[in-house]
Coordinates of C-alpha atoms in Angstrom, one line a residue:
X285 CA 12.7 -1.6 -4.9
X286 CA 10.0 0.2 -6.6
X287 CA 9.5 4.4 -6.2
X288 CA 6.4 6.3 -4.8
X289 CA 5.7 9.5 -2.8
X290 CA 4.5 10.9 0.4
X291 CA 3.0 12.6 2.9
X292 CA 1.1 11.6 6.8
X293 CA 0.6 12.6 10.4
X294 CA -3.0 12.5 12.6
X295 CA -6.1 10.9 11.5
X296 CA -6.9 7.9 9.2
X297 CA -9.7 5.3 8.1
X298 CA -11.3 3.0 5.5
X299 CA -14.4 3.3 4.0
X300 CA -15.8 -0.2 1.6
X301 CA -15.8 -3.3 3.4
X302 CA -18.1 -5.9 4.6
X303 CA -16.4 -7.3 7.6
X304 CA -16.0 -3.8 10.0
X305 CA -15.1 -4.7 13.2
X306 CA -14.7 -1.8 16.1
X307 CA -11.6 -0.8 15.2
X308 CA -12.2 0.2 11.6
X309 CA -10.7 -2.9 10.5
X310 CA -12.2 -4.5 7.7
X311 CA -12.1 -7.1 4.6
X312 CA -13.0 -6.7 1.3
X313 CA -13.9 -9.6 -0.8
X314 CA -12.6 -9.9 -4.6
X315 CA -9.1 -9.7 -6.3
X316 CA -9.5 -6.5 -7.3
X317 CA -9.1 -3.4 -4.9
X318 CA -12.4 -1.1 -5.7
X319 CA -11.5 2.8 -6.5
X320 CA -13.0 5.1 -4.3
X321 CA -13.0 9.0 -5.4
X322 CA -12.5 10.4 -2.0
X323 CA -8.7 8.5 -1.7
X324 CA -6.2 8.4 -4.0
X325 CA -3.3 5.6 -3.7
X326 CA 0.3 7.1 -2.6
X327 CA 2.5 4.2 -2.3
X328 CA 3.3 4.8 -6.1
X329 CA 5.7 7.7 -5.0
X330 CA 7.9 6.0 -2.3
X331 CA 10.3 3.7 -2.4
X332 CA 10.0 0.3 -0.8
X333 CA 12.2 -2.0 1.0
X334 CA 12.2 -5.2 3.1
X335 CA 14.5 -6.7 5.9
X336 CA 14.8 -9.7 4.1
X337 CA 13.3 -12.2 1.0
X338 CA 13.5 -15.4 -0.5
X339 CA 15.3 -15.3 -4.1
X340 CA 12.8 -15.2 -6.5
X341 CA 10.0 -13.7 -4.1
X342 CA 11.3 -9.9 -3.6
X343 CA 9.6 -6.5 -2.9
X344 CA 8.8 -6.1 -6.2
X345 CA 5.9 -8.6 -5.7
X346 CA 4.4 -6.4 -3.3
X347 CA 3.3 -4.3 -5.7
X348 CA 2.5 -6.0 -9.3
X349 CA -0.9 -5.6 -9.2
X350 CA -1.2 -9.3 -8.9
X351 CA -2.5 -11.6 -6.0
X352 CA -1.1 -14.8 -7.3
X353 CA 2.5 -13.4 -6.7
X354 CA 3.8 -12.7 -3.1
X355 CA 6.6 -11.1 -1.2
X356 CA 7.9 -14.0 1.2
X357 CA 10.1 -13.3 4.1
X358 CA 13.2 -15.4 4.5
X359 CA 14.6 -14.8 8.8
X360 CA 13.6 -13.9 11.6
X361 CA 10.5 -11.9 13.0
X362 CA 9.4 -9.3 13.4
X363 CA 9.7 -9.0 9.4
X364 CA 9.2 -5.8 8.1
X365 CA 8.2 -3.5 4.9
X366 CA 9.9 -0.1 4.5
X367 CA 7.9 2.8 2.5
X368 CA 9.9 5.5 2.4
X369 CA 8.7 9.0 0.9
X370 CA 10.8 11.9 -0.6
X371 CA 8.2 14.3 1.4
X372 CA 6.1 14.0 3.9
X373 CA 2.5 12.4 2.8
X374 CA -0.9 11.9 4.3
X375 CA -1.5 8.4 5.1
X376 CA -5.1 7.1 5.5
X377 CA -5.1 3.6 5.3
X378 CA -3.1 0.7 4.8
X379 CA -4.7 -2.2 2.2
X380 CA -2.8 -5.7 2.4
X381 CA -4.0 -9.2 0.0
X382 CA -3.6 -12.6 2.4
X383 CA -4.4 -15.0 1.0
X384 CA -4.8 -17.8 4.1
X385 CA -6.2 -20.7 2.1
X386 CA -3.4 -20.5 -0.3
X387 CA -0.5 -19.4 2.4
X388 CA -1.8 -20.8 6.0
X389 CA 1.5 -20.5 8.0
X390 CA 2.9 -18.0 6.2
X391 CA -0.4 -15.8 6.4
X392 CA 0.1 -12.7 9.0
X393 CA -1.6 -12.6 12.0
X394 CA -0.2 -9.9 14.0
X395 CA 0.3 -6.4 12.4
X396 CA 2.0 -3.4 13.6
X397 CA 2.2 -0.4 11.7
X398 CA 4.7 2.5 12.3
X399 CA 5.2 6.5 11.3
X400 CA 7.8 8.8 11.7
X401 CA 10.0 11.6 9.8
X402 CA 12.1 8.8 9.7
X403 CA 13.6 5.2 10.4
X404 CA 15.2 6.1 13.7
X405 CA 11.7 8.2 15.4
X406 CA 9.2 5.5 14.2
X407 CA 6.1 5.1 16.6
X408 CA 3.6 2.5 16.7
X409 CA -0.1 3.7 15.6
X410 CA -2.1 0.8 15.9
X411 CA -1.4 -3.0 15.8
X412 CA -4.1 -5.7 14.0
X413 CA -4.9 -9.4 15.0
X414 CA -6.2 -11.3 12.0
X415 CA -8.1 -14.5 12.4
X416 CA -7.7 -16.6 8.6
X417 CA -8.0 -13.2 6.7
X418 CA -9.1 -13.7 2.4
X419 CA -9.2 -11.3 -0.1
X420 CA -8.5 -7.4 0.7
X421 CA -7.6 -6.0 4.7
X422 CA -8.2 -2.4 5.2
X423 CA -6.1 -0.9 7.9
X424 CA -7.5 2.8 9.3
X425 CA -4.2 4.4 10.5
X426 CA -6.8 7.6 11.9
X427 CA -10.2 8.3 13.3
X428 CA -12.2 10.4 10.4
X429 CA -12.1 14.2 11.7
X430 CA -14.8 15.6 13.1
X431 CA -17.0 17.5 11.1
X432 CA -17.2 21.9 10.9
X433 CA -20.2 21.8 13.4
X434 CA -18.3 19.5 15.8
X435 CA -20.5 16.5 15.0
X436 CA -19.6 12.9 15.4
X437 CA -16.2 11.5 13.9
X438 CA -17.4 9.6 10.7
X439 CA -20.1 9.6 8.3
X440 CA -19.7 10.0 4.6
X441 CA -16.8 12.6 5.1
X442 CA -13.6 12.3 4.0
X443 CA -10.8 10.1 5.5
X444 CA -9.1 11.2 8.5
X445 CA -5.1 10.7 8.3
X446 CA -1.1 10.9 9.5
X447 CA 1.2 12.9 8.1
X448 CA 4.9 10.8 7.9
X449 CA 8.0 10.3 5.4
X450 CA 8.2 6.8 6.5
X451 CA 5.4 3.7 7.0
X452 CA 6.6 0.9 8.0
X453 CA 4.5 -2.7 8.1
X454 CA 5.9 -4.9 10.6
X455 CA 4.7 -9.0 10.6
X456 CA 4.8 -9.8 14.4
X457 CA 3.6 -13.4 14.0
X458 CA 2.3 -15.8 11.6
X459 CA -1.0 -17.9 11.6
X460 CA 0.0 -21.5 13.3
X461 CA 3.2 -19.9 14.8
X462 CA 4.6 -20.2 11.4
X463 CA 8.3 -18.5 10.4
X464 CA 8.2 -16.7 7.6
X465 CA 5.3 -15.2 5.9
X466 CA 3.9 -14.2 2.8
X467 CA 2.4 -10.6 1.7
X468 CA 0.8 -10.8 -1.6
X469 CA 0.3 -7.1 -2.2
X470 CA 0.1 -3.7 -0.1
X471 CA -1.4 -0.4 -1.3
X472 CA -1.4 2.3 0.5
X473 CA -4.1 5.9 0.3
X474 CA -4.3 8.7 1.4
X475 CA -6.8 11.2 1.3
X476 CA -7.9 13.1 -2.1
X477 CA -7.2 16.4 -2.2
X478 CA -10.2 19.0 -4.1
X479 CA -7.9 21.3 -5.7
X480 CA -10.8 23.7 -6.6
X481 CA -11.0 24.5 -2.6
X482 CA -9.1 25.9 -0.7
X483 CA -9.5 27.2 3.1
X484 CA -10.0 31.0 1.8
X485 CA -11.4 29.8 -1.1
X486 CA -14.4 27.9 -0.4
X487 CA -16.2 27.4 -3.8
X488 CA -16.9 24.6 -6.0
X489 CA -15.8 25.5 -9.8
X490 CA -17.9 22.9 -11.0
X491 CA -21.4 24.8 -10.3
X492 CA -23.1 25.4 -14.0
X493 CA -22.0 29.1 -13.3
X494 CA -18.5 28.2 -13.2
X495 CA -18.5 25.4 -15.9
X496 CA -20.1 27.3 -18.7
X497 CA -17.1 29.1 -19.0
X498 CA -14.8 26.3 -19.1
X499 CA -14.2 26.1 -22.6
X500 CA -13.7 28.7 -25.4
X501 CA -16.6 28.6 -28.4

């Protein structure tokens, strides 16, 4: 098991992919995840478990920063990842590596991802069909909130989310009705906070104003 931190409850979404279907859904080419200032990743601070692993190919793999090692599943389905949080986080979106070249029966293909305050009140948010994924899946878990004039969800604001002390992924089937399947890294992000906002505080302290100040002469 490895330890992170958390907090999530209503709206979620991704934002740098080239395949976007409707649902927000969308793969990222490359072996390394791109950085993206408005998220910031939140799996670090939880600690995750598994219902089950072969020796040798434990949870730890899930997140080792490296997509030629992989978490592989060793009973029956559904088979599922547990991120647990000491408080509750906001959770934007989910990021898994398949790797269906490699993998093929063990490669996911039906998804289902759960919140709740804890094990025993999870609820399904959303559930993902892949079709021979490669490379990096981004998973929405919420629509982007609508914006202070009541304009259209989305645009370039930030990522809607859910607020939760537990995620949990669950594999529902594999590619070519396979058994057991293979993960070969999760990350999970939640929205950045600005800490020089605040709701009664709306100004930016980096205006030249503000900054000139920022350090004694």
């Amino acid at each position: 098991e490895t330890e992170n931190e958390g907090d999530a409850g209503e709206n979620g979404e991704a934002d740098d992919g080239v395949t976007q279907p409707d649902d927000g859904v969308r793969q990222v080419p490359g072996t390394e995840y791109p950085t993206c200032s408005s998220k910031r990743e939140v799996g670090r601070l939880a600690v995750w478990s598994v219902t089950s692993n072969k020796p040798g190919n434990g949870v730890e793999y899930l997140r080792d920063d490296n997509v030629d090692t992989f978490w592989q599943s060793d009973g029956t389905q559904p088979h599922l990842v547990n991120v647990q949080f000491q408080r509750k986080v906001r959770i934007a979106e989910v990021v898994l590596y398949v790797d269906y070249r490699n993998d093929e029966s063990y490669t996911p293909q039906k998804v289902s991802f759960r919140v709740g305050n804890s094990y025993y009140d999870l609820q399904e948010i959303k559930t993902v069909e892949l079709e021979e994924p490669q490379g990096w899946v981004v998973i929405p878990l919420a629509h982007r909130p609508r914006d202070a004039e009541g304009g259209a969800e989305g645009g370039g604001g930030p990522p809607g989310f859910v607020r939760a002390h537990c995620l949990q992924i669950a594999v529902l089937s594999n590619h070519q009705n396979g058994r057991d399947t293979h993960l070969r890294q999760v990350k999970v992000f939640g929205p950045r906070v600005d800490v020089t906002r605040s709701a009664d505080q709306p100004f930016s302290f980096e205006e030249p104003e503000f900054s000139m100040y920022a350090r004694v002469r």
